[in-house]
XYZ file of C-alpha atoms in Angstrom:
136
model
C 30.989 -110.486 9.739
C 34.062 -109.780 7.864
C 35.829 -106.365 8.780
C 35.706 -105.715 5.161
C 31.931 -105.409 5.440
C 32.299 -103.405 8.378
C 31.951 -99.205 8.109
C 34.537 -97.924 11.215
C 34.452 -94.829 12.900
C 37.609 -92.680 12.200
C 39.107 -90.826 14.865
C 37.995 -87.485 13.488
C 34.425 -89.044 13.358
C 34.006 -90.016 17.085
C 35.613 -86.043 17.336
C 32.919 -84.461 15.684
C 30.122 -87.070 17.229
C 31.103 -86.092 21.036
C 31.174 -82.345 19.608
C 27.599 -82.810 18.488
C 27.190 -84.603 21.928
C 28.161 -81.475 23.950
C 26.488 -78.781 21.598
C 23.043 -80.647 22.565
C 23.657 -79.976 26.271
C 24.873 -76.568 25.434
C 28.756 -77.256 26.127
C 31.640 -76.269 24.026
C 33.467 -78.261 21.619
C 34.916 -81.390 22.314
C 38.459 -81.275 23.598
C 40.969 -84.098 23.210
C 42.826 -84.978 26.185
C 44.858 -87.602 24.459
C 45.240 -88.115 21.054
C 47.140 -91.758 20.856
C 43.934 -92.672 23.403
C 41.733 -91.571 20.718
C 43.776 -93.230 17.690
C 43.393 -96.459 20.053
C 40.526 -96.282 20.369
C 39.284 -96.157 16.989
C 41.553 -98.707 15.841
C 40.394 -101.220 18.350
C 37.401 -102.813 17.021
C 39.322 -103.393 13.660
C 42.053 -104.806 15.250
C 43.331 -108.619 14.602
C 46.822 -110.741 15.176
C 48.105 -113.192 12.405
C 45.081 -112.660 10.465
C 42.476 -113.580 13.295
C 40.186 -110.764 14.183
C 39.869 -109.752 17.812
C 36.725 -108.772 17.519
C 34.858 -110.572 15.258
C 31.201 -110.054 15.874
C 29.435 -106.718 15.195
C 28.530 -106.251 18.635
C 31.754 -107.376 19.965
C 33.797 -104.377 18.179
C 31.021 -101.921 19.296
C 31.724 -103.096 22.381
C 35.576 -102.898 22.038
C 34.690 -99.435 21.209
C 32.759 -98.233 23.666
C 35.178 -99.429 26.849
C 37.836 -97.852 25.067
C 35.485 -94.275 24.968
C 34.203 -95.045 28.515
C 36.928 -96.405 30.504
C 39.938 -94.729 28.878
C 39.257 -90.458 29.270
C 39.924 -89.722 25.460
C 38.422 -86.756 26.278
C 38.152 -83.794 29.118
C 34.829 -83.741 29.336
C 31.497 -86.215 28.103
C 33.731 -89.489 27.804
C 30.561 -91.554 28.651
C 28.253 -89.526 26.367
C 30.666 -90.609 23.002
C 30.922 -93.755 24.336
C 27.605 -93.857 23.946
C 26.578 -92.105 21.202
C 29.484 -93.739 19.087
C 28.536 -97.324 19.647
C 25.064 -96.099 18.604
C 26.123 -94.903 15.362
C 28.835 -97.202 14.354
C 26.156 -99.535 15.339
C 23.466 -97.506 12.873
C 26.069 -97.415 9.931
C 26.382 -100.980 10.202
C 22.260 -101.632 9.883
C 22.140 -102.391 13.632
C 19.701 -99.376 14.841
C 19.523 -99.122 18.757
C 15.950 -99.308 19.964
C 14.142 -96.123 19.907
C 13.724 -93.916 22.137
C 16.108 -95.674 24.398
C 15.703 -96.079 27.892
C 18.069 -93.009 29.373
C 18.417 -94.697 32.795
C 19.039 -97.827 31.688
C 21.600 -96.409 29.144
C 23.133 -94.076 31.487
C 23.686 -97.343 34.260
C 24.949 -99.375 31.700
C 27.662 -96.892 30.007
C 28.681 -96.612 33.613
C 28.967 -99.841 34.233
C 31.198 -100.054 31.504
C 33.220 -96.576 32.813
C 34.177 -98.189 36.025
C 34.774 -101.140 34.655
C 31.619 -103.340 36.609
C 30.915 -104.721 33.433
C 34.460 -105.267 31.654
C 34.642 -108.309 29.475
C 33.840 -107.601 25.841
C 31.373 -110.424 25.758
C 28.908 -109.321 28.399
C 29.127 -105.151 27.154
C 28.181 -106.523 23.142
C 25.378 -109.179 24.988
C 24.186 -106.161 26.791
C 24.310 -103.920 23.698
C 22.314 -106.517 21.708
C 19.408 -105.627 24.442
C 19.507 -102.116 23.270
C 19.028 -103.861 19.643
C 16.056 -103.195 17.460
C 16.039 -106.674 17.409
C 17.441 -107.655 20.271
C-alpha cells in the first residue's frame, strides 16, 4: 500500500482520541507530557529514507504507531488506552475494522506486551494486530 493511499492520524487527532478515551472512564482531558513524543509518534508510520518506506504494510505502520503510543509515555495518563484505540481507528479509516466486540483481555495483554516491550519488533505487533482483523 502506497502512503499516498494511506489516511494518517495527526497529532491533534490521537489528542482528541485519548481525550475521548478518558471521558469514557470518567477522567479528565488528555494531558500531553511531551509534545516532540507525540509529533514522533504520529510521524512514524509515514516515515521512509531515500524514498523507501519504513513501514510499508498497513499493519506494519499501525504497528509503528502503537509502540510509539505504548512504549514511549506521550501522555500522563492512559498511554496504553490511545495506543489502543488509535491503531483501531487509523486501522478503521484505512477499511481495516478490528473485530467486534474485541476480546478486552486479550487486548489489554497484548497492548501490554507491546508497553513493556515483550513483544517489540514491528513484525510480530502488525502479525498480532492482523488477529484482531475482521479478517484476520
Amino acid at each position: 500500500m502506497s502512503s499516498a493511499a494511506v489516511i494518517y492520524l495527526d497529532a491533534s487527532l490521537i489528542v482528541e482520541i485519548t481525550t475521548l478515551t478518558l471521558r469514557q472512564n470518567e477522567q479528565d482531558d488528555a494531558v500531553v507530557r511531551d509534545y516532540g513524543l507525540l509529533e514522533s509518534a504520529a510521524h512514524r508510520p509515514r516515515s521512509s529514507s531515500f524514498g523507501v518506506e519504513h513501514y510499508p504494510g498497513l499493519f506494519d505502520k499501525a504497528a509503528a504507531l502503537m509502540q510509539s503510543l505504548a512504549r514511549n509515555h506521550v501522555f500522563v495518563d492512559g498511554n496504553k488506552r490511545a495506543a489502543w484505540n488509535c491503531t483501531a481507528t487509523f486501522l478503521e479509516v484505512n477499511g481495516a475494522p478490528l473485530i467486534e466486540p474485541v476480546d478486552q483481555d486479550r487486548a489489554e495483554a497484548f497492548v501490554l506486551d507491546v508497553a513493556t516491550g515483550s513483544l517489540g519488533d514491528i513484525e510480530d505487533i502488525a502479525t498480532a494486530l492482523r488477529t484482531f482483523h475482521a479478517a484476520g
